Short mmCIF file of N, CA, C and O in Angstrom, two decimals:
data_model
loop_
_atom_site.label_atom_id
_atom_site.label_comp_id
_atom_site.label_asym_id
_atom_site.label_seq_id
_atom_site.Cartn_x
_atom_site.Cartn_y
_atom_site.Cartn_z
N MET A 1 65.43 21.01 -28.21
CA MET A 1 64.19 21.55 -28.96
C MET A 1 63.55 20.63 -29.65
O MET A 1 64.64 20.55 -30.92
N ALA A 2 62.41 20.61 -30.03
CA ALA A 2 62.04 20.00 -30.82
C ALA A 2 62.21 20.57 -32.36
O ALA A 2 61.70 21.28 -32.86
N ALA A 3 62.30 19.52 -32.90
CA ALA A 3 62.11 19.72 -35.08
C ALA A 3 60.74 19.34 -35.61
O ALA A 3 59.96 19.62 -34.86
N ALA A 4 60.87 20.60 -36.80
CA ALA A 4 59.44 20.49 -37.16
C ALA A 4 59.17 19.18 -37.28
O ALA A 4 59.69 18.55 -37.77
N GLY A 5 57.91 19.37 -36.99
CA GLY A 5 57.40 18.70 -37.50
C GLY A 5 56.85 17.11 -36.20
O GLY A 5 56.24 16.18 -36.04
N ASP A 6 57.49 17.44 -35.03
CA ASP A 6 58.36 16.90 -33.80
C ASP A 6 56.96 17.24 -33.07
O ASP A 6 56.42 17.92 -32.88
N GLU A 7 56.82 16.18 -32.01
CA GLU A 7 55.62 16.45 -31.10
C GLU A 7 56.50 17.62 -30.05
O GLU A 7 57.75 17.71 -30.18
N PRO A 8 55.65 18.46 -29.33
CA PRO A 8 56.13 19.51 -28.63
C PRO A 8 56.65 19.04 -27.59
O PRO A 8 56.60 18.01 -26.88
N GLU A 9 57.86 19.57 -26.95
CA GLU A 9 58.60 18.64 -25.54
C GLU A 9 57.40 19.15 -24.55
O GLU A 9 56.98 19.69 -24.63
N THR A 10 57.71 18.07 -24.15
CA THR A 10 56.75 17.62 -22.79
C THR A 10 57.82 17.03 -21.63
O THR A 10 59.20 16.55 -21.88
N VAL A 11 57.35 17.18 -20.37
CA VAL A 11 58.46 16.74 -19.51
C VAL A 11 57.67 15.97 -18.56
O VAL A 11 56.28 15.71 -18.82
N GLU A 12 58.16 14.88 -18.02
CA GLU A 12 57.53 13.85 -17.10
C GLU A 12 57.15 14.08 -15.63
O GLU A 12 58.47 14.72 -14.91
N VAL A 13 55.82 13.88 -15.01
CA VAL A 13 55.71 14.86 -13.59
C VAL A 13 54.80 13.42 -13.31
O VAL A 13 54.56 13.00 -13.49
N THR A 14 55.65 13.33 -11.77
CA THR A 14 54.91 12.41 -10.88
C THR A 14 53.74 12.79 -9.86
O THR A 14 54.49 13.99 -9.17
N LEU A 15 52.52 12.30 -10.16
CA LEU A 15 51.66 13.00 -9.31
C LEU A 15 51.27 11.74 -8.10
O LEU A 15 51.34 10.84 -8.46
N ARG A 16 51.11 12.40 -7.03
CA ARG A 16 51.30 11.91 -5.99
C ARG A 16 49.73 12.40 -5.15
O ARG A 16 49.67 13.25 -5.27
N ALA A 17 48.78 11.29 -4.98
CA ALA A 17 47.38 11.98 -4.64
C ALA A 17 47.64 11.53 -2.85
O ALA A 17 48.30 10.40 -2.78
N VAL A 18 46.79 12.23 -1.92
CA VAL A 18 46.78 12.07 -0.77
C VAL A 18 45.84 10.58 -0.63
O VAL A 18 45.04 10.70 -1.11
N GLY A 19 46.36 9.61 0.64
CA GLY A 19 45.41 8.32 0.18
C GLY A 19 46.00 7.52 -0.05
O GLY A 19 46.95 7.49 -0.74
N PRO A 20 45.15 6.07 -0.21
CA PRO A 20 45.97 4.91 -0.47
C PRO A 20 46.03 4.93 -1.97
O PRO A 20 45.49 3.73 -2.59
N SER A 21 46.58 5.77 -2.93
CA SER A 21 46.77 5.59 -4.41
C SER A 21 48.07 5.11 -4.08
O SER A 21 49.13 5.99 -3.82
N ARG A 22 48.29 4.99 -5.67
CA ARG A 22 49.70 4.81 -6.36
C ARG A 22 50.20 6.04 -6.88
O ARG A 22 49.25 6.54 -7.63
N PRO A 23 51.22 6.54 -7.17
CA PRO A 23 51.70 7.79 -7.94
C PRO A 23 51.54 7.49 -9.35
O PRO A 23 51.84 6.15 -9.60
N THR A 24 51.21 8.54 -10.10
CA THR A 24 51.04 8.27 -11.15
C THR A 24 52.04 9.35 -12.19
O THR A 24 52.13 10.66 -11.69
N THR A 25 52.44 8.96 -13.52
CA THR A 25 53.63 9.40 -14.40
C THR A 25 52.27 10.17 -15.15
O THR A 25 52.32 9.55 -15.80
N LEU A 26 52.52 11.56 -15.75
CA LEU A 26 51.91 11.91 -16.39
C LEU A 26 52.97 13.44 -17.22
O LEU A 26 53.88 13.12 -16.84
N ARG A 27 52.73 13.25 -18.39
CA ARG A 27 53.36 14.40 -19.21
C ARG A 27 52.76 15.78 -19.49
O ARG A 27 52.13 15.43 -20.04
N PHE A 28 53.38 16.83 -19.86
CA PHE A 28 53.50 17.93 -19.46
C PHE A 28 53.78 18.68 -20.18
O PHE A 28 55.01 18.80 -20.42
N PRO A 29 53.56 20.07 -21.23
CA PRO A 29 54.44 20.81 -21.69
C PRO A 29 55.24 21.79 -20.64
O PRO A 29 54.59 21.66 -19.41
N PRO A 30 56.14 21.71 -20.78
CA PRO A 30 57.24 22.47 -19.31
C PRO A 30 56.17 23.79 -18.80
O PRO A 30 57.21 24.28 -17.77
N LEU A 31 55.99 24.71 -19.72
CA LEU A 31 55.51 26.08 -18.81
C LEU A 31 53.85 25.95 -19.31
O LEU A 31 53.59 25.60 -20.85
N LEU A 32 53.07 26.07 -18.55
CA LEU A 32 51.51 25.93 -18.36
C LEU A 32 51.07 26.62 -17.23
O LEU A 32 51.93 26.66 -16.34
N SER A 33 49.80 26.93 -17.24
CA SER A 33 48.49 27.57 -16.06
C SER A 33 48.83 26.73 -15.19
O SER A 33 48.66 25.74 -15.84
N VAL A 34 48.49 27.47 -14.12
CA VAL A 34 48.10 26.19 -12.86
C VAL A 34 46.39 25.87 -13.27
O VAL A 34 46.17 24.77 -13.19
N ALA A 35 45.91 26.66 -14.01
CA ALA A 35 44.59 25.90 -14.64
C ALA A 35 44.32 25.20 -15.32
O ALA A 35 43.63 24.10 -15.20
N GLU A 36 45.24 25.23 -16.52
CA GLU A 36 45.23 24.13 -17.10
C GLU A 36 46.05 22.93 -16.54
O GLU A 36 45.76 21.59 -16.71
N LEU A 37 47.32 23.43 -15.65
CA LEU A 37 47.34 21.64 -15.17
C LEU A 37 46.04 20.92 -14.16
O LEU A 37 46.47 19.46 -14.22
N ARG A 38 45.28 22.14 -13.58
CA ARG A 38 44.31 21.38 -12.53
C ARG A 38 43.59 20.50 -13.78
O ARG A 38 43.11 19.49 -13.50
N HIS A 39 43.26 21.67 -14.88
CA HIS A 39 41.98 20.74 -15.63
C HIS A 39 42.51 18.84 -16.11
O HIS A 39 41.98 18.30 -16.53
N ARG A 40 43.89 19.25 -16.76
CA ARG A 40 44.61 18.10 -16.63
C ARG A 40 44.39 16.62 -15.99
O ARG A 40 44.31 15.59 -16.18
N ILE A 41 45.01 17.18 -14.97
CA ILE A 41 45.38 16.51 -13.88
C ILE A 41 43.74 16.03 -13.50
O ILE A 41 43.44 14.18 -13.25
N ALA A 42 42.51 16.47 -13.47
CA ALA A 42 41.35 16.50 -13.28
C ALA A 42 40.91 15.31 -13.99
O ALA A 42 39.55 14.15 -14.19
N ARG A 43 41.26 15.26 -15.42
CA ARG A 43 40.79 14.69 -16.72
C ARG A 43 41.61 13.21 -16.62
O ARG A 43 40.67 12.46 -16.66
N ASP A 44 42.24 13.59 -16.13
CA ASP A 44 43.41 12.11 -15.89
C ASP A 44 42.95 11.40 -14.79
O ASP A 44 42.77 10.29 -14.80
N ARG A 45 42.19 12.18 -14.17
CA ARG A 45 41.34 11.13 -12.43
C ARG A 45 40.79 10.96 -12.65
O ARG A 45 39.45 10.64 -11.62
N ARG A 46 39.59 11.43 -13.77
CA ARG A 46 38.09 11.42 -14.33
C ARG A 46 37.04 12.46 -12.66
O ARG A 46 36.31 11.65 -12.28
N LEU A 47 37.72 13.07 -12.85
CA LEU A 47 37.16 13.76 -11.53
C LEU A 47 36.17 15.17 -12.47
O LEU A 47 36.09 14.74 -13.68
N ALA A 48 34.82 15.20 -11.54
CA ALA A 48 33.91 15.82 -11.71
C ALA A 48 34.51 17.13 -12.15
O ALA A 48 35.56 17.81 -11.43
N ALA A 49 33.57 17.88 -12.64
CA ALA A 49 33.77 19.59 -13.05
C ALA A 49 33.56 20.27 -11.13
O ALA A 49 35.11 21.07 -10.96
N THR A 50 33.43 20.01 -10.65
CA THR A 50 32.80 20.43 -9.15
C THR A 50 33.93 20.08 -8.49
O THR A 50 34.74 20.92 -7.43
N GLU A 51 34.57 19.00 -8.45
CA GLU A 51 35.99 18.38 -7.70
C GLU A 51 36.85 19.39 -8.03
O GLU A 51 38.13 19.41 -7.79
N GLU A 52 37.09 19.46 -9.79
CA GLU A 52 38.44 19.88 -10.42
C GLU A 52 38.40 21.24 -9.67
O GLU A 52 39.90 21.56 -9.20
N GLY A 53 37.87 21.99 -8.82
CA GLY A 53 38.32 23.44 -8.33
C GLY A 53 38.49 23.24 -7.60
O GLY A 53 39.40 24.23 -6.58
N ARG A 54 38.69 22.19 -6.26
CA ARG A 54 38.74 21.69 -4.95
C ARG A 54 40.10 21.17 -5.01
O ARG A 54 40.64 20.89 -3.73
N LEU A 55 40.75 20.87 -6.10
CA LEU A 55 42.08 20.24 -6.28
C LEU A 55 43.25 21.27 -5.67
O LEU A 55 42.73 22.42 -5.94
N ARG A 56 43.92 20.74 -4.70
CA ARG A 56 44.68 21.40 -4.14
C ARG A 56 46.40 20.87 -4.69
O ARG A 56 46.81 19.94 -4.80
N LEU A 57 47.22 21.83 -5.18
CA LEU A 57 48.41 21.24 -5.79
C LEU A 57 49.38 21.89 -5.47
O LEU A 57 49.37 22.75 -4.99
N VAL A 58 50.51 20.70 -4.95
CA VAL A 58 51.72 21.02 -4.62
C VAL A 58 52.59 20.68 -5.35
O VAL A 58 52.67 19.51 -5.96
N LEU A 59 53.68 21.73 -5.44
CA LEU A 59 54.99 20.99 -6.52
C LEU A 59 55.65 21.58 -5.27
O LEU A 59 56.36 22.76 -4.92
N ARG A 60 56.79 20.88 -5.34
CA ARG A 60 58.24 21.24 -4.86
C ARG A 60 58.12 21.94 -3.50
O ARG A 60 58.53 22.67 -2.93
N GLY A 61 56.86 20.93 -2.98
CA GLY A 61 56.29 21.64 -1.44
C GLY A 61 56.19 23.01 -0.98
O GLY A 61 55.46 23.10 -0.10
N ARG A 62 55.34 23.43 -2.69
CA ARG A 62 54.79 24.60 -1.83
C ARG A 62 53.72 24.84 -2.63
O ARG A 62 53.34 24.22 -4.17
N THR A 63 52.06 25.16 -2.04
CA THR A 63 50.73 24.55 -2.93
C THR A 63 50.94 25.89 -3.80
O THR A 63 51.26 27.19 -3.82
N LEU A 64 50.18 25.67 -5.01
CA LEU A 64 50.00 26.29 -6.33
C LEU A 64 48.87 27.07 -6.63
O LEU A 64 47.94 26.62 -5.14
N PRO A 65 48.98 28.32 -6.89
CA PRO A 65 47.79 29.30 -6.53
C PRO A 65 46.64 29.09 -6.85
O PRO A 65 46.90 28.15 -8.18
N HIS A 66 45.57 29.45 -6.71
CA HIS A 66 44.15 28.95 -7.99
C HIS A 66 44.16 30.27 -8.52
O HIS A 66 43.01 29.67 -9.80
N GLU A 67 44.75 31.41 -8.69
CA GLU A 67 44.69 31.92 -9.94
C GLU A 67 44.97 31.29 -11.58
O GLU A 67 45.72 30.86 -11.24
N ASP A 68 44.10 31.46 -11.99
CA ASP A 68 44.00 31.13 -13.76
C ASP A 68 45.23 31.53 -14.69
O ASP A 68 45.52 30.60 -14.98
N ASP A 69 45.89 32.29 -14.01
CA ASP A 69 46.83 32.98 -15.12
C ASP A 69 47.99 32.62 -14.68
O ASP A 69 49.30 32.63 -15.10
N ALA A 70 48.47 31.92 -13.18
CA ALA A 70 49.66 31.67 -12.40
C ALA A 70 50.17 30.77 -13.98
O ALA A 70 49.78 29.49 -14.15
N GLN A 71 51.89 31.27 -14.40
CA GLN A 71 52.11 30.45 -15.38
C GLN A 71 53.07 29.42 -14.14
O GLN A 71 54.00 29.49 -13.21
N ILE A 72 53.23 28.31 -14.45
CA ILE A 72 54.22 27.04 -13.60
C ILE A 72 55.52 26.82 -15.17
O ILE A 72 55.13 26.12 -16.01
N ASN A 73 56.42 26.26 -14.26
CA ASN A 73 57.78 26.03 -15.22
C ASN A 73 57.94 24.42 -14.45
O ASN A 73 58.50 24.19 -13.37
N LEU A 74 57.77 23.24 -15.31
CA LEU A 74 58.01 21.90 -14.69
C LEU A 74 59.29 21.34 -15.17
O LEU A 74 59.57 22.35 -16.32
N HIS A 75 59.89 20.61 -14.70
CA HIS A 75 61.03 20.25 -15.09
C HIS A 75 60.68 18.26 -15.12
O HIS A 75 59.93 17.70 -14.16
N ASP A 76 61.84 17.33 -15.40
CA ASP A 76 61.15 16.38 -15.67
C ASP A 76 61.53 15.36 -13.90
O ASP A 76 62.51 16.09 -13.47
N GLY A 77 60.69 14.80 -13.68
CA GLY A 77 60.65 14.11 -12.49
C GLY A 77 59.98 14.51 -11.30
O GLY A 77 59.87 14.37 -10.19
N GLY A 78 59.44 16.06 -11.80
CA GLY A 78 58.66 17.11 -10.78
C GLY A 78 57.65 16.35 -10.01
O GLY A 78 57.07 15.63 -10.60
N GLY A 79 57.34 16.96 -9.27
CA GLY A 79 55.84 16.49 -8.64
C GLY A 79 55.59 16.52 -7.02
O GLY A 79 56.28 17.31 -6.38
#
């Protein structure tokens, strides 16, 4: 657990895209909504707002739901 004044705890996630791109490592809070994850990935990949909604996110072999309030729990090295 982070001490007072420290940055909040984050986990390292490896992002792999379909196509000829290299995996990217990003840091996220361990618990966040699918909508926030989608937004952060789109921002990192410099995607337009229209492209953000078309992102299909797969975590541990399962496609993440498109519901904005769906929460996910991330672990170091997940992707």
